[in-house]
Short mmCIF file of C-alpha atoms in Angstrom, two decimals:
data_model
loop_
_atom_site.label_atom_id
_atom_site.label_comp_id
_atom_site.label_asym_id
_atom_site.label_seq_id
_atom_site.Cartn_x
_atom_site.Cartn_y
_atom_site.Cartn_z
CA UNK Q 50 0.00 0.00 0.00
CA UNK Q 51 2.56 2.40 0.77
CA UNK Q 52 4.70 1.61 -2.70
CA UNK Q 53 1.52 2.21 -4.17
CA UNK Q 54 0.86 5.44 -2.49
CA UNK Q 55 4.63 6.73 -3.44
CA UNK Q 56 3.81 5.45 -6.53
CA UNK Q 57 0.55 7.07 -7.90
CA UNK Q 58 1.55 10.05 -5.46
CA UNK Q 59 1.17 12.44 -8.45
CA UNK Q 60 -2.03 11.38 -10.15
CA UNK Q 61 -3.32 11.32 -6.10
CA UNK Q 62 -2.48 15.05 -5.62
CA UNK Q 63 -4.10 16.01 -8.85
CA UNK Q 64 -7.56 14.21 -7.75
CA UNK Q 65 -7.29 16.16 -4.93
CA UNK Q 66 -6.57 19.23 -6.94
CA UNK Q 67 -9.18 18.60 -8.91
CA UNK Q 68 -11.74 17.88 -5.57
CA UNK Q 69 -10.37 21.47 -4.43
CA UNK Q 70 -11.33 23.38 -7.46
CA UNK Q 71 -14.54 21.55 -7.45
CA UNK Q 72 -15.12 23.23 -4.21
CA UNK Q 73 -14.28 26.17 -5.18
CA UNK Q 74 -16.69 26.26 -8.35
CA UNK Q 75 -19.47 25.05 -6.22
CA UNK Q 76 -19.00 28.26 -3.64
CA UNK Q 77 -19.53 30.31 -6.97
CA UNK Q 78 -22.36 28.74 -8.21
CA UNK Q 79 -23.77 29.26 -4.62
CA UNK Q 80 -23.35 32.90 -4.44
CA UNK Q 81 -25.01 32.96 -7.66
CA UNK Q 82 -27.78 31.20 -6.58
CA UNK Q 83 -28.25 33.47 -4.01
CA UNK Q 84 -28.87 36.49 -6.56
CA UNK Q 85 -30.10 33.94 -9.03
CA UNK Q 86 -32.17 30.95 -7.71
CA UNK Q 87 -34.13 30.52 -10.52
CA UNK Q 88 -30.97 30.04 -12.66
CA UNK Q 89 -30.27 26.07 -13.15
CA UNK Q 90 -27.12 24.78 -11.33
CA UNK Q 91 -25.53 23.71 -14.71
CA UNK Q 92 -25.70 27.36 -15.94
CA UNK Q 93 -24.45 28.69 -12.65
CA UNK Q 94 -21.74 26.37 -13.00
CA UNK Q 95 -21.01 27.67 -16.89
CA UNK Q 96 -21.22 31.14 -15.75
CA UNK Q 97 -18.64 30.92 -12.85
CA UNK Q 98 -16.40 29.34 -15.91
CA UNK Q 99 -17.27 31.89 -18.11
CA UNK Q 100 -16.71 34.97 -15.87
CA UNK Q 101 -13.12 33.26 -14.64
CA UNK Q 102 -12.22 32.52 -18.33
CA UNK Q 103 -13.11 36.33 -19.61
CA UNK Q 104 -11.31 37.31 -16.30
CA UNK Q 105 -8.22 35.79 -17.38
CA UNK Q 106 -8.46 36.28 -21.01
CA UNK Q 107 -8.85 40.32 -19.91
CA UNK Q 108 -5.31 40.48 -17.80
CA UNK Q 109 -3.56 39.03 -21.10
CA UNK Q 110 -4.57 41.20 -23.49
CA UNK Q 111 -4.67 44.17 -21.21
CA UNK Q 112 -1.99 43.79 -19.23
CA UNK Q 113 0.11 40.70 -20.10
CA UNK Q 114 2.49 42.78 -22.58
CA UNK Q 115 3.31 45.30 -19.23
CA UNK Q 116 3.68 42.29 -16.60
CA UNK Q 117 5.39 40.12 -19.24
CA UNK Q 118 7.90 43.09 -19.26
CA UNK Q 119 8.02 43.73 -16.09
CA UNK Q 120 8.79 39.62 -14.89
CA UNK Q 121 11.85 40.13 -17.49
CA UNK Q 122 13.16 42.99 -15.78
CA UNK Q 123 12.73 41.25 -11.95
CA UNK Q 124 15.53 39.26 -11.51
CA UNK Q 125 18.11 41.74 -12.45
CA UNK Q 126 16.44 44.31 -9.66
CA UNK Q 127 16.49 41.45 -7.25
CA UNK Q 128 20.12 40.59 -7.81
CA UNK Q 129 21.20 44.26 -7.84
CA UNK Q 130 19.62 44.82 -4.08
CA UNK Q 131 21.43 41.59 -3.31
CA UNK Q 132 24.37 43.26 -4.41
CA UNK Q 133 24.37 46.68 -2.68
CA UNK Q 134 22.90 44.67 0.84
CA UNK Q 135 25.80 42.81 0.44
CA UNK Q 136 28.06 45.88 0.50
CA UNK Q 137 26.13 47.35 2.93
CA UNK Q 138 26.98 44.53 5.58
CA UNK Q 139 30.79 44.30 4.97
CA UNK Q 140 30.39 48.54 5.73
CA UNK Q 141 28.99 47.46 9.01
CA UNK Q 142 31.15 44.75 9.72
CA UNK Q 143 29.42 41.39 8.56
CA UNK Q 144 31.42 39.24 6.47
CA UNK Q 145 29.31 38.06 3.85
CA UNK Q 146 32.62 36.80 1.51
CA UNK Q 147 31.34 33.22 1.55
CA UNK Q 148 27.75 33.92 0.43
CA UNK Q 149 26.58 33.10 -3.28
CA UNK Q 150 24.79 35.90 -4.67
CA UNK Q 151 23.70 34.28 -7.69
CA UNK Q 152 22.67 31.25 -5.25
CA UNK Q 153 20.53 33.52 -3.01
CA UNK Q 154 18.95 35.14 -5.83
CA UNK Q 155 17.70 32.10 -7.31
CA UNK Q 156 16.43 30.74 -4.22
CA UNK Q 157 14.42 33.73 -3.62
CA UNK Q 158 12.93 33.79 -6.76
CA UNK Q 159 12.51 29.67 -7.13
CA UNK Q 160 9.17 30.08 -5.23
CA UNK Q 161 7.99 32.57 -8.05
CA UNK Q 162 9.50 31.37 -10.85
CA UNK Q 163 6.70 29.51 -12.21
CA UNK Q 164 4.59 32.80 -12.26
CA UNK Q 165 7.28 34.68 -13.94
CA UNK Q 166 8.06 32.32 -16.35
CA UNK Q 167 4.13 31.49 -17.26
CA UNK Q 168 3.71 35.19 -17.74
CA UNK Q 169 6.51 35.59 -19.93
CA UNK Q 170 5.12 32.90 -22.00
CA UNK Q 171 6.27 29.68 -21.17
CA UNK Q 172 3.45 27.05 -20.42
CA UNK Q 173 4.69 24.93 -18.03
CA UNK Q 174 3.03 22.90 -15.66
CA UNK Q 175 0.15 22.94 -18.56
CA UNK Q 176 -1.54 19.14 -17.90
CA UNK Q 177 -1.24 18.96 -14.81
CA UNK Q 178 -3.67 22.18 -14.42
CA UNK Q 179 -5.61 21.08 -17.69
CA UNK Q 180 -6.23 17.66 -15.87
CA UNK Q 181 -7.06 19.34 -12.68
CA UNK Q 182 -9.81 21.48 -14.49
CA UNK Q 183 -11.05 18.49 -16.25
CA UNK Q 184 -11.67 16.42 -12.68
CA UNK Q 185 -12.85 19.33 -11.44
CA UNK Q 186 -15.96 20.49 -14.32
CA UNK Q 187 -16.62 16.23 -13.72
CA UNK Q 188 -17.11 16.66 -9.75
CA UNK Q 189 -19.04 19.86 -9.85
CA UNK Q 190 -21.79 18.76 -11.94
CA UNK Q 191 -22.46 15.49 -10.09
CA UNK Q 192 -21.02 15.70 -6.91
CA UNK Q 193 -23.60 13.15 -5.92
CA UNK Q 194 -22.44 10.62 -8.21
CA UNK Q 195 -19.01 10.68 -6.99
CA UNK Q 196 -19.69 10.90 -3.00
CA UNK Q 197 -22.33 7.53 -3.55
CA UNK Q 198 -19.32 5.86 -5.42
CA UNK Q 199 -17.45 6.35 -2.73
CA UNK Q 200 -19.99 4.96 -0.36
CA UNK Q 201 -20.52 2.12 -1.80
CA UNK Q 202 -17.27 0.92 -1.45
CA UNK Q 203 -17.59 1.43 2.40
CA UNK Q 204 -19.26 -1.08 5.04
CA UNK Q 205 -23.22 -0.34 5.22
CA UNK Q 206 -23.03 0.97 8.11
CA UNK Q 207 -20.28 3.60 7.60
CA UNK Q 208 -22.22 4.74 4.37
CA UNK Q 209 -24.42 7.75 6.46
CA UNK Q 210 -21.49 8.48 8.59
CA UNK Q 211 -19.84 9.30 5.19
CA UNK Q 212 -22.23 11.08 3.52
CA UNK Q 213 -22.36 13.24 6.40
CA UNK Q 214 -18.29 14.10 6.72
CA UNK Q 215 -17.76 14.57 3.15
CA UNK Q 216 -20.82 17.23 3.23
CA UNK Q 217 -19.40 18.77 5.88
CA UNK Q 218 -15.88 18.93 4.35
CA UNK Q 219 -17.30 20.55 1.18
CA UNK Q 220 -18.95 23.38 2.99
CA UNK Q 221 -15.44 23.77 5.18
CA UNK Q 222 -13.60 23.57 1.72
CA UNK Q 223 -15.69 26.38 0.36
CA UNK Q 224 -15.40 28.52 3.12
CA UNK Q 225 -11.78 28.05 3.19
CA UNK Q 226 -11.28 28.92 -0.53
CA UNK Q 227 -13.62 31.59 -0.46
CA UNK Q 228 -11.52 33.22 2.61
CA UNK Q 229 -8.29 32.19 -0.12
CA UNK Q 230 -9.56 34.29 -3.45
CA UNK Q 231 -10.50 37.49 -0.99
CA UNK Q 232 -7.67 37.66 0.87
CA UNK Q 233 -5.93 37.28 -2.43
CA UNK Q 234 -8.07 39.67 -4.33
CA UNK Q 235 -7.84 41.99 -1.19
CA UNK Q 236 -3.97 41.78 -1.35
CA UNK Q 237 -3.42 42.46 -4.94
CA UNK Q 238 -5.54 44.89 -5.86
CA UNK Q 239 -4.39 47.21 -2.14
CA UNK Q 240 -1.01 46.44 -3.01
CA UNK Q 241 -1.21 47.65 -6.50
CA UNK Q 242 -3.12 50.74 -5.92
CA UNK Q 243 -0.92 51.49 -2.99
CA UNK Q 244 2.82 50.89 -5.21
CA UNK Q 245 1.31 52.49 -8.68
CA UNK Q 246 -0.03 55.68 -6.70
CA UNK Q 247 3.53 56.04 -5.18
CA UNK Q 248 4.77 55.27 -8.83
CA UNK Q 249 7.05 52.19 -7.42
CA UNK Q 250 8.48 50.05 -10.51
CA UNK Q 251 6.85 46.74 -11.16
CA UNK Q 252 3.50 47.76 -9.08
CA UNK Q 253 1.97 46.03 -11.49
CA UNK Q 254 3.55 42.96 -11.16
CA UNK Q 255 4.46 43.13 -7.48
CA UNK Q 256 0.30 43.28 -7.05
CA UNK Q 257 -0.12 40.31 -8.80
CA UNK Q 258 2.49 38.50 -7.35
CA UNK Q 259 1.40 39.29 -4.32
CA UNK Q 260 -2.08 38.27 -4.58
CA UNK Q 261 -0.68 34.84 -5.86
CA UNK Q 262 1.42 34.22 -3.62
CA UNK Q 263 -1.84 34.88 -0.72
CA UNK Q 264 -3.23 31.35 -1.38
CA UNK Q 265 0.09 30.00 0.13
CA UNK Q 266 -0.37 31.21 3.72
CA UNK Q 267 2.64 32.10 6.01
CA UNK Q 268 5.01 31.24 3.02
CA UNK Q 269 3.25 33.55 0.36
CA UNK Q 270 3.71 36.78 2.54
CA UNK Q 271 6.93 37.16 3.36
CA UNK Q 272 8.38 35.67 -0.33
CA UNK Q 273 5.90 38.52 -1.93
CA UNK Q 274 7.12 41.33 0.62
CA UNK Q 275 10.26 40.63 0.10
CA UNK Q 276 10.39 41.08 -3.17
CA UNK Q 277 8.17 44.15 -2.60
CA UNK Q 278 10.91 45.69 -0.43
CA UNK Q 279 13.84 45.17 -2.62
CA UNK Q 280 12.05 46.53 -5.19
CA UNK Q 281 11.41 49.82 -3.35
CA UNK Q 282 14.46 50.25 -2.29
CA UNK Q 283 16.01 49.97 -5.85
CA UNK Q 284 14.31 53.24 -6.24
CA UNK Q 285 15.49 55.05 -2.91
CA UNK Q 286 14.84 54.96 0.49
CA UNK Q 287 11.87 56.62 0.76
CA UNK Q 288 10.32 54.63 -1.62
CA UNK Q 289 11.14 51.58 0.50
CA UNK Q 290 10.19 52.54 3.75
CA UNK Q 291 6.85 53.19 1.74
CA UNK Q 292 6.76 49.65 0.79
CA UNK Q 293 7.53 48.50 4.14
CA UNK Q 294 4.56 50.48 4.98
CA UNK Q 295 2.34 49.24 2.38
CA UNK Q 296 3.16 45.25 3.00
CA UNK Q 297 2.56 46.18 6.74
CA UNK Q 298 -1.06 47.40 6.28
CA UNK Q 299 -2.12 45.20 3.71
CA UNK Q 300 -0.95 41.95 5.77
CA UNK Q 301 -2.06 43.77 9.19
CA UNK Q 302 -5.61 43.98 7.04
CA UNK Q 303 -5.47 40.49 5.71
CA UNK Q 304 -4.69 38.84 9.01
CA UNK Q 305 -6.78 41.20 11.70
CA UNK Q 306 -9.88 41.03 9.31
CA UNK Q 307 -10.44 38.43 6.41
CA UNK Q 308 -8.33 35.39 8.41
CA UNK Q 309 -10.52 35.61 11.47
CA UNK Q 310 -13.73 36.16 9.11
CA UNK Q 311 -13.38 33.07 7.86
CA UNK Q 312 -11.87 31.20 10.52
CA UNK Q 313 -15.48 31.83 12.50
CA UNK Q 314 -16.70 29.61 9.33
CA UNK Q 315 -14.21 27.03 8.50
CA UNK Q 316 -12.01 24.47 10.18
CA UNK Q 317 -9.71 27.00 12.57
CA UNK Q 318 -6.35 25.57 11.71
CA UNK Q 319 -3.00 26.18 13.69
CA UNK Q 320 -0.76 28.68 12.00
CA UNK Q 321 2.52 26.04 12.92
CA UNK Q 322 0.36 23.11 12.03
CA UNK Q 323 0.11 24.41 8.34
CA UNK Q 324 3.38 25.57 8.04
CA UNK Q 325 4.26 22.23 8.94
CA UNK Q 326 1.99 20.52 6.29
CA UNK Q 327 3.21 22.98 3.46
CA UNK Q 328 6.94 22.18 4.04
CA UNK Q 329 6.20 18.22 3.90
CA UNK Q 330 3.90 17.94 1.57
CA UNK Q 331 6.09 20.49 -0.31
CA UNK Q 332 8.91 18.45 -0.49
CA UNK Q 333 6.93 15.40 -0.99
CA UNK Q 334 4.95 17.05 -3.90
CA UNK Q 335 6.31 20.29 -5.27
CA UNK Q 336 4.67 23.43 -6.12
CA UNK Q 337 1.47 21.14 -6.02
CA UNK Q 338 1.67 19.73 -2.78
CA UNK Q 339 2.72 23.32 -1.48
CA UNK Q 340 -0.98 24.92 -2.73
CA UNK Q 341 -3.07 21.79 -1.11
CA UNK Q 342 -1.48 21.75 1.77
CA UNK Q 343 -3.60 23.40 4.31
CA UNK Q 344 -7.16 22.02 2.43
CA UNK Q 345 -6.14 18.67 2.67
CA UNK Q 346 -5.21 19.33 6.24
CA UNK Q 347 -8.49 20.85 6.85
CA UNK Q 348 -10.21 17.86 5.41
CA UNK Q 349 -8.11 15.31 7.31
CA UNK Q 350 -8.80 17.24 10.56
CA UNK Q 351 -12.65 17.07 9.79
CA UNK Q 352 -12.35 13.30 9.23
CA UNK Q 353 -11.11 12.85 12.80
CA UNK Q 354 -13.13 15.26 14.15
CA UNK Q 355 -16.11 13.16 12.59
CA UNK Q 356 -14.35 9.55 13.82
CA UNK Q 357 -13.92 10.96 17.17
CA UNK Q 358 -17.88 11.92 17.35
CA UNK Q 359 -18.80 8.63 16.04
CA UNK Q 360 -16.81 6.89 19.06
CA UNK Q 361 -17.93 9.42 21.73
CA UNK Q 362 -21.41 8.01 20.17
CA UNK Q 363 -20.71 4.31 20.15
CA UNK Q 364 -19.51 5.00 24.01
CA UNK Q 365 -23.01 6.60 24.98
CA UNK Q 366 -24.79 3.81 23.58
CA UNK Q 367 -23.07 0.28 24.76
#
């Protein structure tokens, strides 16, 4: 079982991706339904596709050119900050002879570099995400079909307990990913306002980055502020401080006001208990692994809450 596991450990993480983005499809269709009700769930379901579809087909033709552009000129502002905080720190006394520049520099932008390069133009990573799309359309139109399937395969009398925890899991799934696309959206969009009114290079970018890099909680932040900062400060110190400012605010906002919101709704996961899950199933699984971290925590934690009621009931009755 566990050869098998390592073995099919891809195709099992894009299932999974696949069950996610289900979840997430289904909390559009819901909001729509609660404008629309009289809409069928099949169209809600093509509209959410539609509307995320036009969405992305808008921020290539309107601004891929710029951000393509802008991802280009990145890596040589990252490596020139590198540079001067180097020389900086052998002013004040640190020797920093033995550290690899280059090394650093692709290390910080490793956790990005699949952004930058897919704007610029380069498709990778392109079945894995076609696939995951694919499972997902299939579970959001019957998600019936599936969770019997699943059932059936259980003992009888496990069949109601199941229905029960995977309901409950899609609700905390939806919840959780709706909390995920506004902090994002909330993080993006403040952060590019806040850099392009300042006129900070890259605000364009750096926004976008940013409000990627929000669905990967407590490793997202400080990758996309970092970047932020160096950024600023390749255009003075003033400007810098600014961005310190701005990546303060926004993640004081973010943390102080949409986390909590949501955590009232979904499963209330420890901040050290996700970090934990990202790093090993980041290892395990790469960039995908990293993303489904904390959902397929929040599911697993849900399955044992649901196990431990069932014994607490089994208890009360012998």
């Amino acid at each position: 079982m566990f050869a098998l596991a390592v073995l099919l450990a891809q195709p099992i993480m894009v299932i999974i991706g696949g069950i996610v983005f289900a979840a997430m499809i289904d909390g559009g269709q819901r909001l729509i339904a609660r404008v629309l009700p009289q809409i069928p769930r099949s169209l809600r379901i093509v509209i959410v596709l539609v509307g995320t579809l036009a969405f992305l087909v808008w921020v290539v033709i309107f601004a891929g050119g710029q951000i393509a552009a802008q991802a280009a000129e990145l890596p040589q502002v990252i490596q020139t900050q590198l540079t001067r905080l180097s020389a900086w720190a052998e002013g004040h006394g640190v020797n920093v002879q033995n550290l690899d520049l280059q090394n650093i520099a692709g290390q910080v932008l490793g956790s990005v570099g699949q952004v930058t390069r897919a704007l610029g133009g380069v498709l990778n990573g392109f079945t894995t995400a076609f696939l995951i799309l694919i499972l997902s359309i299939y579970f959001v139109l019957e998600p019936d079909l599936y969770r019997r399937g699943v059932a059936w395969m259980l003992p009888e009398d496990s069949r109601e307990h199941w229905e029960t925890t995977a309901l409950r899991m899609g609700k905390s799934l939806r919840m959780l990913l709706f909390g995920r696309l506004l902090g994002m959206t909330v993080e993006g969009v403040a952060t590019w306002a806040l850099l392009a009114w300042w006129g900070v290079p890259m605000a364009a970018l750096l926004g976008l980055l940013t409000g990627l890099l929000a669905f990967l909680p407590n490793i997202g932040a400080p990758i996309s502020g970092a970047l932020m900062i160096m950024v600023g400060f390749s255009g003075g110190t003033e400007m810098g401080l600014f961005c310190i400012a701005v990546y303060i605010v926004v993640q004081t906002v973010d943390g102080n006001v949409i986390v909590p919101m949501v955590a009232r709704r979904t499963v209330d996961l420890a901040p050290a208990l996700v970090l934990g899950a990202q790093l090993m199933f980041g290892l395990l699984f790469g960039i995908l692994g990293l993303m489904l971290a904390d959902p397929i925590v929040a599911m697993m934690k849900i399955m044992l809450e649901r196990q431990a009621e069932r014994n607490s009931a089994n208890r009360v009755d012998s």
